[in-house]
Every structure is written in structure tokens, then in C-alpha cells.
């Protein structure tokens, strides 16, 4: 079971450079085994081409390292907070993908300007509030996770599958690591489209509500009819 | 005959990722056999690398599935409306290609700013009118097709080989699926050039009418002299 | 001799897609044999991957086809005018490369904003004047060539190795076809840099004259010290 | 020892096109053997794919060529000034990478707008002052090096690992050639992110000081906890 989790987390990490979402060693993917309460995550600062399944680190939800010789990603505490707050998620991706990071650096939520965005989620992609100096000092990565949880608020994680850490970059989640990678790929294209759209019309959007809802519900939820039946 | 149609539609679908026009499973190509009244189209939400000719779905012009185990593209009703309205077309491409989609999201037609555009068509690439909530509720994909037909209006499909579904993305058509792919490739580059041009000069264009007509007629119609005689 | 010219012109044409300068069949390269008064040029509208040396067309300076079964590029008359006016050039490239074409569509010369530009040439890349409807009607491609020659004016072709056909795209020239390709590659990057620079500062430039002259003369002319001695 | 230095400098040079940082023959990497006082550097104007270790030139700190048949990079005097001024550095990279060069051409320092930048360094990437005509005339490349040193000023080279030569492009340095390439790759992405960010919000930044310091110190210095222990 844990070996299989490590393999899936490895594959999801390797999908990041394959999709052009990372530069050098940046970015990380994790996956969780809810029954055992263990999270598998990328080792910190390793080249993607050098990572094997044995390098994937296992930690418990308190951050104790359970298996693996490598030091886990520095962003591990952010992942753990997200897994603790969002019970339905099984995989998390963090990247510095170019367009999504530009929105994070501009400290702007990504407005919903088209159906590509509505195919992913039915509202803007939120940006976290500023952290206080004390939060940063005491537990920066944990505080980042808590600010992401706050940014989602009372909404479902299906409806807010990603948020931007202010000044930093996107965090994405889904039912498993591969699904979180798919969110990350989509989010980057949505962010790129949105940047090009506001360049053409700074007052663009939002997308008409009826079109937005139609696109979201044809891909998500009980009335979905996109894709092949499983 | 139908097997050959499926193969051509498969090849045209696979040309979309080869030309960098798609992310993940987005986009679709169809082709029609006018004699039999059958349309071959990409299955919904399948990875491009997993599709074989057997996955291409055949539907009649009323949308009844005639052959294939897969569920057809959710955009199938839009394609069927276009085939019904435009008798001369034999292939349709829909993508979310980045630059063309940005214009669709900005709800702006693509103005004719250069000869690359005039080599494709002699006027702006239109954007559809907004759909009403009722149209979206009752038959969204069909209404999208009808709005595209309206956007073309009385003009020839040769002269308006593509239109932007408002807030969504481009639909392109031609005499066969491969030709529609060529329109989609050209449109994306035309849209990219236009976005860069208005960034350099927001008041740019339109292209001088005499240059526009010269470029269009040297590639299209009875006085064309571009390319090799066939 | 002519076979070798055809091979060099073929290789230079194939370098265009390798350098990312062309979409589909767009663009063309020619080369001249001054002794015989013959120009070798790409056939019109052929896929780059299908062209062999036998498809390269030979025409004389009056435009008469001397060898080859293919129809030559529609832009052939523009090339012939340039060869007639500029005795020192031996190769010409025309592309619709994205950034250079955006400047052409904005009908703006490319200002000299950095040393990368000065490494290519010591002044702005000019844009042609508008053509009259009569010029377009009577001999569009020849008139395009004449307008390019006018845009260079009394200057040396070494100092103005490229010009933008207004609303259309760049034409580049050098001592041989491979050299003209190198100009086209450099021009595209210079155009891209210039577009990004004016986005950061609309009032940017021009580059200080002393830096400009230093960079140009360290790569060109009798005091050049860039590269390996030949 | 020198053979190994040449091999490392060759590998670092070849990493530039692999990372998409160069066009044609532009850019160069050097490395220094401090014990022998010798610098290994790319030969001037050679295609990257043609360079072998034997083409890497060795010069002393006065610029005398000690080994190698090739003419060294024209930028060699800039490198030598940097090695003379910054005792802790062991490798230098110069490129015309697109986004960093656009900032250099806009004559703007790169402001610190996000954590990706803070992961590299804790302040803006400076741009050099204008050179006087006399400096350019007498010793352009040496004067460029001295202006880079001035731009760093009293700060540590770890904290200012790169600077932009005004109107020209970035110079990057680190403890060895491979490290300098990593700075160059990061700088280009930082510059690209910054350009996209100011397009979304011209008044963006600076990044909150507490976040900036946290990111810098978690990757650099005694309290660093990013990456694997060595």
C-alpha cells in the first residue's frame, strides 16, 4: 500500500516538468493514505530526474518522519494543514508555474473570465491574506497552509480546487495526486488566459453566470456529462 | 468509407496536440460524410494519446449515435448545427487555443491587422452574441452552434472560416477535417499576432483594404496563384 | 554549381522551422548565383518537410523560370527586386515570425533599445511606406520589393540587413542564404526584446550612441574582434 | 586540474542552450582556478554544438592567453574584473536571456515581487550606471565589469548574485560555473515573472519584508533548511 502511494506520488511529481510547470527543483506533490494517516511527499530540493520512489518521504500528520532517508519538502507543513482541514482531498500540488505565480505576485485573485476557468471551478481562484510577521517567524509553512484554508472558507474543495499563496504561488488539490496535477495544469492555462484577456480588456468579465454554471455542472457533480462513464 | 472517415478524423484530432493547440483533453475535431449524413467526432474527455480510430464516434445529423462505444464530445450538438447550416463544409475544429481564446474571453472580434490574417480571410473573426439563460438551460451546445451561424450571417464560410464562441473559444471549419485544422493553426497565430500588435499600438489597423484583398485573392478563389497547381 | 546553390537554399529554408520562425508553409529563402544571374527559391506553399533540392525553383532576374517543375514562391518578384537593387547580397529570407510581424502590423520601425540589436545593425529596422492601390493592383510583389529598397535608402545593406513590409512581415538579407537566416533569427529575438522593453517602459531608448557603435563595430567591419578569425 | 576546469566550463556553457537561455552563439560561461590564477572561458562566437573542451580558452587574470588556439569571448575582460573584485566567486555566466535582457533594455532594476525572487536573493537585481563615452572608447568590456562591481557595492555576492549591464543583459555569478548557470536560469524566470506581474499591476510590490527574509534564509546561510544535507 505505502509502496504504491510512493509510486503514485513519484509519478505525479514527474508529471510537473513534463507539463512545463517547473523550473529546476521547484514545486512538489504529495499524496495521503487516510487509513494510516501518512503523507508521501517529494524530498526537498532534489532534481526531478534524480528522484526514485525510495526518495519519496513518508510523514505522519504531525510532521514526524516515518520512512525515508531524505529531508521532506520545506513546504510539508503547508500540505499537512491542508490535509487536516480538507478531509476529502487525497493529493496536493504546489508549483511556481509562471502565469499563476504572476497573479499571486500581483496579489490578485484570478477572476473567472471564460469557460476554461468554469470547467475547473465556478468562482475566482482566491489569494491568501497577508501573513503577520509573527506568523512567519513562528511557523511560516504552517501559517501558509492555514491562510490557504481560510481563503477557501466554507466552500467545498471541489468548488475551490486551488488558491494562490500571496506573493508566492499556487497550491492545488484533488482526490488523488494525479488529479491535483490536472488541476495545476488547468490552473496555469486559466491564469495565462486571464492575463492575456485583461491585457486585451482590463475591464473584462466576469463570465455570464448561466454559462459559468452550465460549464461547471457539465463537468462536475451529479449532472455531469463530460468524459466517459467509468 | 466510414472507416476512412474515422481515420481522417482521428488524424485531424491528433494534429491538435502536435500543433500545440490543446491542453489535456480539450478540443475536438469532426468530419462529415454528406452522402450518408453521418458525422465522425472525437470521444468526450479522452486523452489524445489513447484514442484509436475505433474510439471515434459516428452520429447522424439528429445526434443519434450510430456507431462506437464511446460517448461523443459534449460539443457534438454545436458541430451538428454548423454542418446543417453550412452545406459546403466537411470538417470542424474546436479548441481552447490560448490566443484565440483570450480574444473570445475579452468578447472582442479579432480585427484584421495584417496580411497573415488576410491570407486566411478578408474580415475580422467574429464573436458570437451572448446567449440567453433560457437558451443555455434548454440546449446550450445547440444554441452555441446557432450563435456561431448567426455570427457568420449571410457571408460565405470560405470568407468566415472561423468564429469565436463568446467567453469560450474558437470554432473553425473547412472542406475537410485536415483543412479545418489548418484554419485552427492559422487562427491561433493570427490571434497571437493581433494581441501583440494592439499591445504595441492599441489603435492599430485595420489593414489597408487593397492589401487585404490582394492577399486574400492570391490564396483563395479563381485568381489564386499561391501554392502548387493540383 | 547550380546544384550546390539549390542545396544551400534548401538547407536555409529548412533552418526556418528548425529555428521556430514559421507556421505551416509560411516563409521562404532564396539565394543567387551572380555569375549566371540565376536565383534559387522555395516553391510556393509546400510543406517544409516535403521539399527536396529538386523542388527548389531557378528563375532569372526577369522572373523567367529556368529550371524546376514547381511554381516558385509568390514572393519571388520581391526577392528579384532586392537582388537587382542590392549588389552585395547573396541570400534573402522572408518570414512571418511572430514578434517582427507584430511590429510590421503596428506599422512601427523597431527602435534600437539594446546591444542585441546593435550587434545586428546600428539603427532602427525600418518599415516600408504604404503602397498605393495602383501599385498593389499592377505588381504587388514587385512593389513590395521596391518599397523595401526605398526603406533602406542610401544606407549600406550591412547596416540595414532587414526591413519590415508594412502590415506584412520582415525581409532579411546577407551575403548568402545561411547568413540571411542568421539575420532572421536575430531580428525575431530583437523584435521580441523590443516589444517586452516597451511594455516595461513605453519611453525606453534609444540605446546610448557610444554603446551602440561599440557593439556594432566589434562584430562588423574592419575593427571587428568578435568570433574566430577565418 | 585544468583539464577538469575546462570540462566543467564546457558543461556549464552547454547548459545554456539546454535551458533555453541563448540564441545562436550568444552568451558565455567562465570558471576560475584560484590557486593558479587562471580563468577558463568560452571561445568567441562559436556554435554551442561545435565546442569541445579543447576549444575552451585559458587566460590569466591580466588577460594573457595561456592555453588554447581559439580567441576567447569578447566579454572576457568583464569576467576578469568580476573575478578580481569578488574573491568568493568561482563561475560567471553572461546571457541575453529574453526577460532579463528586457529589464536591462528598459534600464530598470528587477524589483522583488515574490518569493521566487527571494529564494534567489533578498533585494532587487541592480542595473549598472551608464558608461561614459570615454570608458566605452578606452576599455568597454573592462568598464562593463567595473560598473557591475559598482552596482553590487558593499553587499555580499551571495546577496547580489547577478546584475544587469544597462542596455545589454545579465551577468550572474556563484561559487562555481554550474552554480552560476543555476542563478542565470532562476534570474530569467524571476525576470519573466516580474514582467508579467507589473503587467497585471504596475504598482505591484515590493514583497513583504518578513516573507522576503524568511524565503531567503530558508535557502541560504546558516539557518537554511531547503534541500538535502550534503
mmCIF file of C-alpha atoms in Angstrom, chain D residues 9-29 42 46-51 93-95 97 181 184-185:
data_model
loop_
_atom_site.group_PDB
_atom_site.id
_atom_site.type_symbol
_atom_site.label_atom_id
_atom_site.label_comp_id
_atom_site.label_asym_id
_atom_site.label_seq_id
_atom_site.Cartn_x
_atom_site.Cartn_y
_atom_site.Cartn_z
ATOM 1 C CA UNK D 9 33.243 25.183 -18.044
ATOM 2 C CA UNK D 10 32.287 23.328 -21.226
ATOM 3 C CA UNK D 11 29.418 21.568 -19.444
ATOM 4 C CA UNK D 12 28.191 24.856 -17.987
ATOM 5 C CA UNK D 13 28.283 26.521 -21.414
ATOM 6 C CA UNK D 14 26.306 23.650 -22.939
ATOM 7 C CA UNK D 15 23.725 24.010 -20.173
ATOM 8 C CA UNK D 16 22.783 27.460 -21.512
ATOM 9 C CA UNK D 17 21.087 26.274 -24.735
ATOM 10 C CA UNK D 18 19.667 23.279 -22.841
ATOM 11 C CA UNK D 19 17.879 25.737 -20.531
ATOM 12 C CA UNK D 20 16.678 27.918 -23.425
ATOM 13 C CA UNK D 21 18.798 30.889 -22.362
ATOM 14 C CA UNK D 22 20.616 31.541 -25.628
ATOM 15 C CA UNK D 23 20.000 32.325 -29.289
ATOM 16 C CA UNK D 24 22.658 31.349 -31.832
ATOM 17 C CA UNK D 25 26.143 31.821 -30.311
ATOM 18 C CA UNK D 26 25.212 34.392 -27.675
ATOM 19 C CA UNK D 27 26.187 34.020 -24.033
ATOM 20 C CA UNK D 28 29.245 32.629 -22.275
ATOM 21 C CA UNK D 29 30.330 30.919 -19.071
ATOM 22 C CA UNK D 42 34.080 30.001 -23.945
ATOM 23 C CA UNK D 46 31.354 29.570 -31.724
ATOM 24 C CA UNK D 47 28.238 27.462 -32.136
ATOM 25 C CA UNK D 48 27.485 25.660 -28.883
ATOM 26 C CA UNK D 49 27.177 22.337 -30.660
ATOM 27 C CA UNK D 50 30.676 22.624 -32.089
ATOM 28 C CA UNK D 51 32.582 23.443 -28.911
ATOM 29 C CA UNK D 93 27.547 33.440 -16.735
ATOM 30 C CA UNK D 94 26.567 36.124 -19.209
ATOM 31 C CA UNK D 95 23.490 35.725 -21.405
ATOM 32 C CA UNK D 97 18.139 35.703 -21.915
ATOM 33 C CA UNK D 181 24.152 28.667 -14.538
ATOM 34 C CA UNK D 184 21.050 32.509 -14.653
ATOM 35 C CA UNK D 185 18.127 30.087 -15.032
#
